[in-house]
PDB file of C-alpha atoms in Angstrom:
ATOM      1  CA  UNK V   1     298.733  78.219  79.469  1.00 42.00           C
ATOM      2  CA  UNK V   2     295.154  78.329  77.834  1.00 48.00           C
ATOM      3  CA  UNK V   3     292.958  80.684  80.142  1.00 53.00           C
ATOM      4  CA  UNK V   4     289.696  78.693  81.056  1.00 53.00           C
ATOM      5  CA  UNK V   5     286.666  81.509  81.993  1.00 57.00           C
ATOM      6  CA  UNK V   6     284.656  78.953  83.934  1.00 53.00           C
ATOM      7  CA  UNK V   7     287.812  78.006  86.429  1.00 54.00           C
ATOM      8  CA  UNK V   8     288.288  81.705  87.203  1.00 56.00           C
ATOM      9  CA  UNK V   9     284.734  82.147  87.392  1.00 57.00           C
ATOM     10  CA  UNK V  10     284.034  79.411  90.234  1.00 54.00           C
ATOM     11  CA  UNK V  11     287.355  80.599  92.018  1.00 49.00           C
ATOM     12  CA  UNK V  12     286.373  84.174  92.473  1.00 48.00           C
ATOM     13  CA  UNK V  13     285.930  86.395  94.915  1.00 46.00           C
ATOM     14  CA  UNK V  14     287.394  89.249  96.947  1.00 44.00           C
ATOM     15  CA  UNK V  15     289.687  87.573  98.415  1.00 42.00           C
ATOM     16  CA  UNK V  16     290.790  85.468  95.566  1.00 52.00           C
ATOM     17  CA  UNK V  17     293.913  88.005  94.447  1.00 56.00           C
ATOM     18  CA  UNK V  18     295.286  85.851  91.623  1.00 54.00           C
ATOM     19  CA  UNK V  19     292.096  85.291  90.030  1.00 72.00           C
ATOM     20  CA  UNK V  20     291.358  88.830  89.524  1.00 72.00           C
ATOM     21  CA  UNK V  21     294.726  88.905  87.977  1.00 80.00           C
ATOM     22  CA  UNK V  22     294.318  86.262  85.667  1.00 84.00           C
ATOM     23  CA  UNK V  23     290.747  88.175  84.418  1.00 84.00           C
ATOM     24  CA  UNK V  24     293.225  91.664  83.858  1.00 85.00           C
ATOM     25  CA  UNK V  25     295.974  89.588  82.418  1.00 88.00           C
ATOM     26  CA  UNK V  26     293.336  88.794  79.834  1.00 89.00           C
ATOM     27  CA  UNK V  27     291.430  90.903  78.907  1.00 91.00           C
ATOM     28  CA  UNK V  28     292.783  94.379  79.836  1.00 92.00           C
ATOM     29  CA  UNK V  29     294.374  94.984  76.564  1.00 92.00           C
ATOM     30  CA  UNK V  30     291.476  93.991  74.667  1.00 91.00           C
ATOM     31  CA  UNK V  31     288.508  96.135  76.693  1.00 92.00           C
ATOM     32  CA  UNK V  32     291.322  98.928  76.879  1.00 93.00           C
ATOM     33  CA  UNK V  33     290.977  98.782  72.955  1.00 91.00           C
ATOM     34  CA  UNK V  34     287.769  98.398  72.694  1.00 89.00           C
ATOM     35  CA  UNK V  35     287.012 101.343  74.876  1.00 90.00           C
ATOM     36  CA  UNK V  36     289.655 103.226  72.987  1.00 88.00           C
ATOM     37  CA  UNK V  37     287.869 103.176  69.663  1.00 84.00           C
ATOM     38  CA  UNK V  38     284.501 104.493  71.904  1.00 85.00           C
ATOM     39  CA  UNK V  39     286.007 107.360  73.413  1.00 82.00           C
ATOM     40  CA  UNK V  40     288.470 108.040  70.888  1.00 81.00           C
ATOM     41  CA  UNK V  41     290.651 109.416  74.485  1.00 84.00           C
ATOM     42  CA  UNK V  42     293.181 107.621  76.210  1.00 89.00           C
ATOM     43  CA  UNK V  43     292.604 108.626  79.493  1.00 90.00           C
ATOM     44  CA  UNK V  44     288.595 108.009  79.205  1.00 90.00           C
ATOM     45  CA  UNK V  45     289.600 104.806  77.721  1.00 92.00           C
ATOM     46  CA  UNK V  46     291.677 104.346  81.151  1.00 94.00           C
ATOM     47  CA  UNK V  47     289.297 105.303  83.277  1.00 94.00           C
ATOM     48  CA  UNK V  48     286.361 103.508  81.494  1.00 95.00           C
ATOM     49  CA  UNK V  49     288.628 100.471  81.794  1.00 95.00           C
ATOM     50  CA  UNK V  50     289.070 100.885  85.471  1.00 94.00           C
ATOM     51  CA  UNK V  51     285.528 101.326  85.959  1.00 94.00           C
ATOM     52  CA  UNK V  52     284.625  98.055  84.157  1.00 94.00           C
ATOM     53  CA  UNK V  53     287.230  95.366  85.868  1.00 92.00           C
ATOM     54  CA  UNK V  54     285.738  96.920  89.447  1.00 92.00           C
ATOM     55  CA  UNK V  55     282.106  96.506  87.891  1.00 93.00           C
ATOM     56  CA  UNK V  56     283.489  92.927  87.210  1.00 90.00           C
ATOM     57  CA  UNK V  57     284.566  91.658  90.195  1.00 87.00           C
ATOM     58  CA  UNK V  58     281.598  93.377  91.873  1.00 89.00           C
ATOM     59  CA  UNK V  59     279.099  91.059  89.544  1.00 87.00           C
ATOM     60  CA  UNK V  60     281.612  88.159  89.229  1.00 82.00           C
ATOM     61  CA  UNK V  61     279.519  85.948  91.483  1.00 82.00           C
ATOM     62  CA  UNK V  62     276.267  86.232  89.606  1.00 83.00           C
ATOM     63  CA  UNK V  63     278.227  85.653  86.131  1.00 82.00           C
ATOM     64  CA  UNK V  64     275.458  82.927  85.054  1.00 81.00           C
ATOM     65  CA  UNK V  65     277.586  82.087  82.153  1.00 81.00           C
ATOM     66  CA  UNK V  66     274.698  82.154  79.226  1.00 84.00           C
ATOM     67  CA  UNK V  67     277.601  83.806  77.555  1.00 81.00           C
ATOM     68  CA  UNK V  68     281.434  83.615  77.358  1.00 84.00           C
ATOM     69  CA  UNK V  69     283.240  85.528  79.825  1.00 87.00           C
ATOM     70  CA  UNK V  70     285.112  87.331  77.539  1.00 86.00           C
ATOM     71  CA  UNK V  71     281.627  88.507  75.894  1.00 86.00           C
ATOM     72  CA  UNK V  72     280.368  89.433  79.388  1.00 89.00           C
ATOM     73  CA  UNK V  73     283.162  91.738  80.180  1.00 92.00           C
ATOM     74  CA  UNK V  74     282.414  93.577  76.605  1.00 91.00           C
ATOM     75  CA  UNK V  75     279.142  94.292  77.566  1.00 89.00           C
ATOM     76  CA  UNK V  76     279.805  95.711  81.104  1.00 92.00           C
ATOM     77  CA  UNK V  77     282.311  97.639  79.526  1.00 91.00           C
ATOM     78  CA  UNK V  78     279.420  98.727  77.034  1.00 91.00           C
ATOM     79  CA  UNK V  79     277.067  99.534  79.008  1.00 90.00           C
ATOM     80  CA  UNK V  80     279.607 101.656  81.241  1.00 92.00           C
ATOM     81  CA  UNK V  81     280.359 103.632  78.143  1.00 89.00           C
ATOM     82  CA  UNK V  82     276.928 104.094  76.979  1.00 87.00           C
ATOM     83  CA  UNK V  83     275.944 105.791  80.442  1.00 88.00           C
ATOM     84  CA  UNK V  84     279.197 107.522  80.354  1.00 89.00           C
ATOM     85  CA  UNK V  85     278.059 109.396  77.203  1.00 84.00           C
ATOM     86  CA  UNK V  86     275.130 110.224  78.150  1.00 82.00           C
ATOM     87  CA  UNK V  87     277.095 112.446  81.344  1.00 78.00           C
ATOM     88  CA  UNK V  88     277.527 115.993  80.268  1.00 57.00           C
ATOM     89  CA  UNK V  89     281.169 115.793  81.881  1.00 59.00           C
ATOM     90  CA  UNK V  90     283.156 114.290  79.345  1.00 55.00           C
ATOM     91  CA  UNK V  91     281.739 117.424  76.846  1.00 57.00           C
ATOM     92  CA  UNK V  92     284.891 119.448  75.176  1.00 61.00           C
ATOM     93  CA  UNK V  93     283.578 123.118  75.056  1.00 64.00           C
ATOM     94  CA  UNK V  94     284.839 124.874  71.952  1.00 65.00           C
ATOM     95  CA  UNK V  95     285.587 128.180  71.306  1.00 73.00           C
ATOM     96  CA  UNK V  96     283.519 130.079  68.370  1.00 76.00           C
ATOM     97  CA  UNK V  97     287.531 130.869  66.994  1.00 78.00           C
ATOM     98  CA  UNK V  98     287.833 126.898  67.220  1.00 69.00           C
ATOM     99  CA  UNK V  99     284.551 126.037  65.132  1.00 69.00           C
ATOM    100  CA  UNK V 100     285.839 128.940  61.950  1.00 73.00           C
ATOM    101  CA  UNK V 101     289.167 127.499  62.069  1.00 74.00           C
ATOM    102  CA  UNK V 102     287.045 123.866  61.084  1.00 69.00           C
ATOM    103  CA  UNK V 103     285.342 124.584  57.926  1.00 69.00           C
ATOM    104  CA  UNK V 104     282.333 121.776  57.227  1.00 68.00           C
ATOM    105  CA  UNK V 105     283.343 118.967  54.813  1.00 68.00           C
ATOM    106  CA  UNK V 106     279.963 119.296  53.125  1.00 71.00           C
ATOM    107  CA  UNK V 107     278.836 122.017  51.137  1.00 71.00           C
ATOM    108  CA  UNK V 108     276.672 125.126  52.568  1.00 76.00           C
ATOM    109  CA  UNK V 109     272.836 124.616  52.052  1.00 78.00           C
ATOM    110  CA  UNK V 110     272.468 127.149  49.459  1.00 82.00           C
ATOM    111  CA  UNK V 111     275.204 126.106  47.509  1.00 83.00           C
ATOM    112  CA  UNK V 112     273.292 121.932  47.726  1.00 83.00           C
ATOM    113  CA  UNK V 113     270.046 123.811  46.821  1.00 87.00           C
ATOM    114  CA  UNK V 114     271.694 125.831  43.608  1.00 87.00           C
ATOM    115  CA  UNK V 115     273.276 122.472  42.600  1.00 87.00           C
ATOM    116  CA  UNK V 116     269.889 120.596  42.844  1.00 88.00           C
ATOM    117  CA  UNK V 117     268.769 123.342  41.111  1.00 88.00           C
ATOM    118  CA  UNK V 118     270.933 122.912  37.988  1.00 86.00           C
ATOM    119  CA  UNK V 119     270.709 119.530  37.725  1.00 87.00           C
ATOM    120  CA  UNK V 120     267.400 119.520  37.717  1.00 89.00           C
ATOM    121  CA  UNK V 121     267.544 122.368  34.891  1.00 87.00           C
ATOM    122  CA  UNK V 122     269.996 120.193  32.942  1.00 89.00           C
ATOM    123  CA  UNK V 123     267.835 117.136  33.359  1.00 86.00           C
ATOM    124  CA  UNK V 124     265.021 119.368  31.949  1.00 89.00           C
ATOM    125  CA  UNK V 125     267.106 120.660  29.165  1.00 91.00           C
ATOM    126  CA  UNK V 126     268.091 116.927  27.754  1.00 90.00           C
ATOM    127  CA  UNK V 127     264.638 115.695  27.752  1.00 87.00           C
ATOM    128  CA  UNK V 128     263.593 119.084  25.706  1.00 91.00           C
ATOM    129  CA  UNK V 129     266.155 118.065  22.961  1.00 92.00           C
ATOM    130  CA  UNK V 130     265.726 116.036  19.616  1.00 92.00           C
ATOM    131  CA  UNK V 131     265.150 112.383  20.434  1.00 86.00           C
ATOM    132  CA  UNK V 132     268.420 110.980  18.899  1.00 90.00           C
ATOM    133  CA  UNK V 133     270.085 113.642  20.947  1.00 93.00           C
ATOM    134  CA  UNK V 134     268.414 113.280  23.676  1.00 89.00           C
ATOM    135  CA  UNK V 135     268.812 109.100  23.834  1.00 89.00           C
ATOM    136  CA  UNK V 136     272.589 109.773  22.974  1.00 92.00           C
ATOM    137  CA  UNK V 137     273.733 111.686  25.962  1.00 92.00           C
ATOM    138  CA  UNK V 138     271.283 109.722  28.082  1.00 83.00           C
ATOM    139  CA  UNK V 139     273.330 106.307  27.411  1.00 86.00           C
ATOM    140  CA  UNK V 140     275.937 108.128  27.089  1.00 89.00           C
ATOM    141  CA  UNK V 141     276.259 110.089  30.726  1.00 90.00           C
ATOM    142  CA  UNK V 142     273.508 108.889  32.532  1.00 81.00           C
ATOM    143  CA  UNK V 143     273.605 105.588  31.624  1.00 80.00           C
ATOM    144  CA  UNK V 144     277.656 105.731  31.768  1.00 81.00           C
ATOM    145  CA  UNK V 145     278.282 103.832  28.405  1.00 85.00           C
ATOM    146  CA  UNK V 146     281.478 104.388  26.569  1.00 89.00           C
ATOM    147  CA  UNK V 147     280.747 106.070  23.291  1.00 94.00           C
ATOM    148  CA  UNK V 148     281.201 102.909  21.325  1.00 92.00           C
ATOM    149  CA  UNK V 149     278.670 101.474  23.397  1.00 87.00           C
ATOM    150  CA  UNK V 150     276.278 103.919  23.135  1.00 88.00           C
ATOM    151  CA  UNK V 151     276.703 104.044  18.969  1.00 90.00           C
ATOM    152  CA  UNK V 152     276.010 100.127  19.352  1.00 88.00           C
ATOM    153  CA  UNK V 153     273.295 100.408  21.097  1.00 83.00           C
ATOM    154  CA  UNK V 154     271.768 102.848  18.522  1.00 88.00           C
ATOM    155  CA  UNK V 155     272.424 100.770  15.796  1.00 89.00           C
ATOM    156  CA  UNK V 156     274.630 103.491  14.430  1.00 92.00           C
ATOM    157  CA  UNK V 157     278.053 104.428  13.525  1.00 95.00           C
ATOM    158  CA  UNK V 158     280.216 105.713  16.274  1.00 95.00           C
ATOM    159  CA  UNK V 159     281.144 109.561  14.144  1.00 96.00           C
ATOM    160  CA  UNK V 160     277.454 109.475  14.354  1.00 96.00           C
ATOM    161  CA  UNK V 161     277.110 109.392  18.436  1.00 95.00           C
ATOM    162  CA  UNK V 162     280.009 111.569  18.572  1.00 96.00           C
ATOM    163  CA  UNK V 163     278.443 114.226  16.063  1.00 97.00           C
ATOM    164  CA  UNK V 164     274.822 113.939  17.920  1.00 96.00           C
ATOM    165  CA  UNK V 165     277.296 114.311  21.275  1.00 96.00           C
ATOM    166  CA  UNK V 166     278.690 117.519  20.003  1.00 96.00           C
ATOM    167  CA  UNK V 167     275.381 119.280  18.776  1.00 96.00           C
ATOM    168  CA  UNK V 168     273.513 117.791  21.684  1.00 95.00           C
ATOM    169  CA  UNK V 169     276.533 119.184  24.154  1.00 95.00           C
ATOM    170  CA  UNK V 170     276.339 122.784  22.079  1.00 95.00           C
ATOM    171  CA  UNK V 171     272.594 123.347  22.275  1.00 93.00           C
ATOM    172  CA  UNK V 172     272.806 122.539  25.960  1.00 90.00           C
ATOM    173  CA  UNK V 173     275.546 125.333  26.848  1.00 91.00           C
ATOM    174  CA  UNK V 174     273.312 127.516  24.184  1.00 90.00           C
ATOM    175  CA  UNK V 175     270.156 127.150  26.602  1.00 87.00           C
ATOM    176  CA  UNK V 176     272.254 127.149  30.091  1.00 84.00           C
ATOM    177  CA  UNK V 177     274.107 130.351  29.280  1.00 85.00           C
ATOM    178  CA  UNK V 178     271.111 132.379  27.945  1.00 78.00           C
ATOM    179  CA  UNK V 179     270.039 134.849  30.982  1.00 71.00           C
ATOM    180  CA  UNK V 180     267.120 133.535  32.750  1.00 65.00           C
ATOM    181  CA  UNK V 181     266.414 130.254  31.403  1.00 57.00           C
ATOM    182  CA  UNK V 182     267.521 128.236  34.395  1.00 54.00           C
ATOM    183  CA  UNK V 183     265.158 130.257  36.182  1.00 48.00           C
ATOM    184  CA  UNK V 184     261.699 129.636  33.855  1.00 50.00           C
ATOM    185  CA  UNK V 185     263.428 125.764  33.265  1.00 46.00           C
ATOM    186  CA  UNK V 186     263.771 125.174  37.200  1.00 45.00           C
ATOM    187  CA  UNK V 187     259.913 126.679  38.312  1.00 46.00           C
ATOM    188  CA  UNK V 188     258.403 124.864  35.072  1.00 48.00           C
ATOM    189  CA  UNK V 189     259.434 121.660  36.131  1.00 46.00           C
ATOM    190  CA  UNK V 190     258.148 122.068  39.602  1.00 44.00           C
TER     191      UNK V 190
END
């Protein structure tokens, strides 16, 4: 049996018990669902879902049907979640043991600002070096080309990229592990 919207629509009322059915048969599953995914609760979904099939048959009558009714219901159901979080009542209040047990995903802010802080040192510290070395590890890491690639693009022979790699690579480690130097590099290039 293929469910027809505008049939249930004209048929509805209070009184009209297996039309209200035929509405739940349909689309109960599907606002559950989509309410689901919202809340990420099953019993908020529930009651959500409860709260938008009353709010249905409440506004049934005025359905103008500018949309489909299957559309319709999704944005009751929308709308009931939307106010619903913006209630304080659905809140989960968490313990200051709870929140330690859940270390952050992301790093601490010092530790994004002393990162920043090398890379920009780094960055500093390639452009400072001889211009062969300096274009070699640019195509080479920045620009992510194979070493091949890179010795192509020079016009020279790939030992050659590899040795300018190498001395490039050893002068950087020279400048990053002398004490202080990321310190003068990082408020020069400010």
């Amino acid at each position: 049996m293929r469910f027809n919207g505008n049939r249930v629509v004209n048929g509805a009322g209070r009184t009209n018990q297996p039309k209200a059915e035929e509405v739940i048969e349909v689309f109960y599953e599907r606002i559950y669902a989509f309410l689901r995914r919202l809340t990420a609760n099953d019993s908020d979904a529930a009651d959500l879902t409860q709260r938008t099939f009353s709010r249905v048959w409440q506004k049934l009558p005025s359905f103008a049907g500018r949309s489909s009714l299957g559309s319709w219901i999704h944005r009751i159901a929308y709308h009931l979640y939307v106010d619903w979080r913006r209630t304080d009542r659905h809140t989960e209040i968490r313990s200051d043991a709870w929140w330690a047990a859940r270390p952050a995903a992301d790093a601490e802010p010092d530790e994004i600002v002393a990162r920043q802080d090398l890379q920009a040192a780094v960055y500093a510290y390639v452009d400072s070096l001889h211009p062969d070395l300096r274009d070699t590890i640019h195509l080479h890491y920045y620009q992510e080309l194979t070493l091949q690639e890179t010795a192509e693009t020079m016009g020279v022979a790939l030992s050659t990229v590899k040795y300018r790699k190498h001395q490039a690579l050893m002068e950087l480690q020279k400048k990053l592990s002398s004490p202080g130097t990321l310190l003068k590099s990082s408020s020069t290039s400010k």
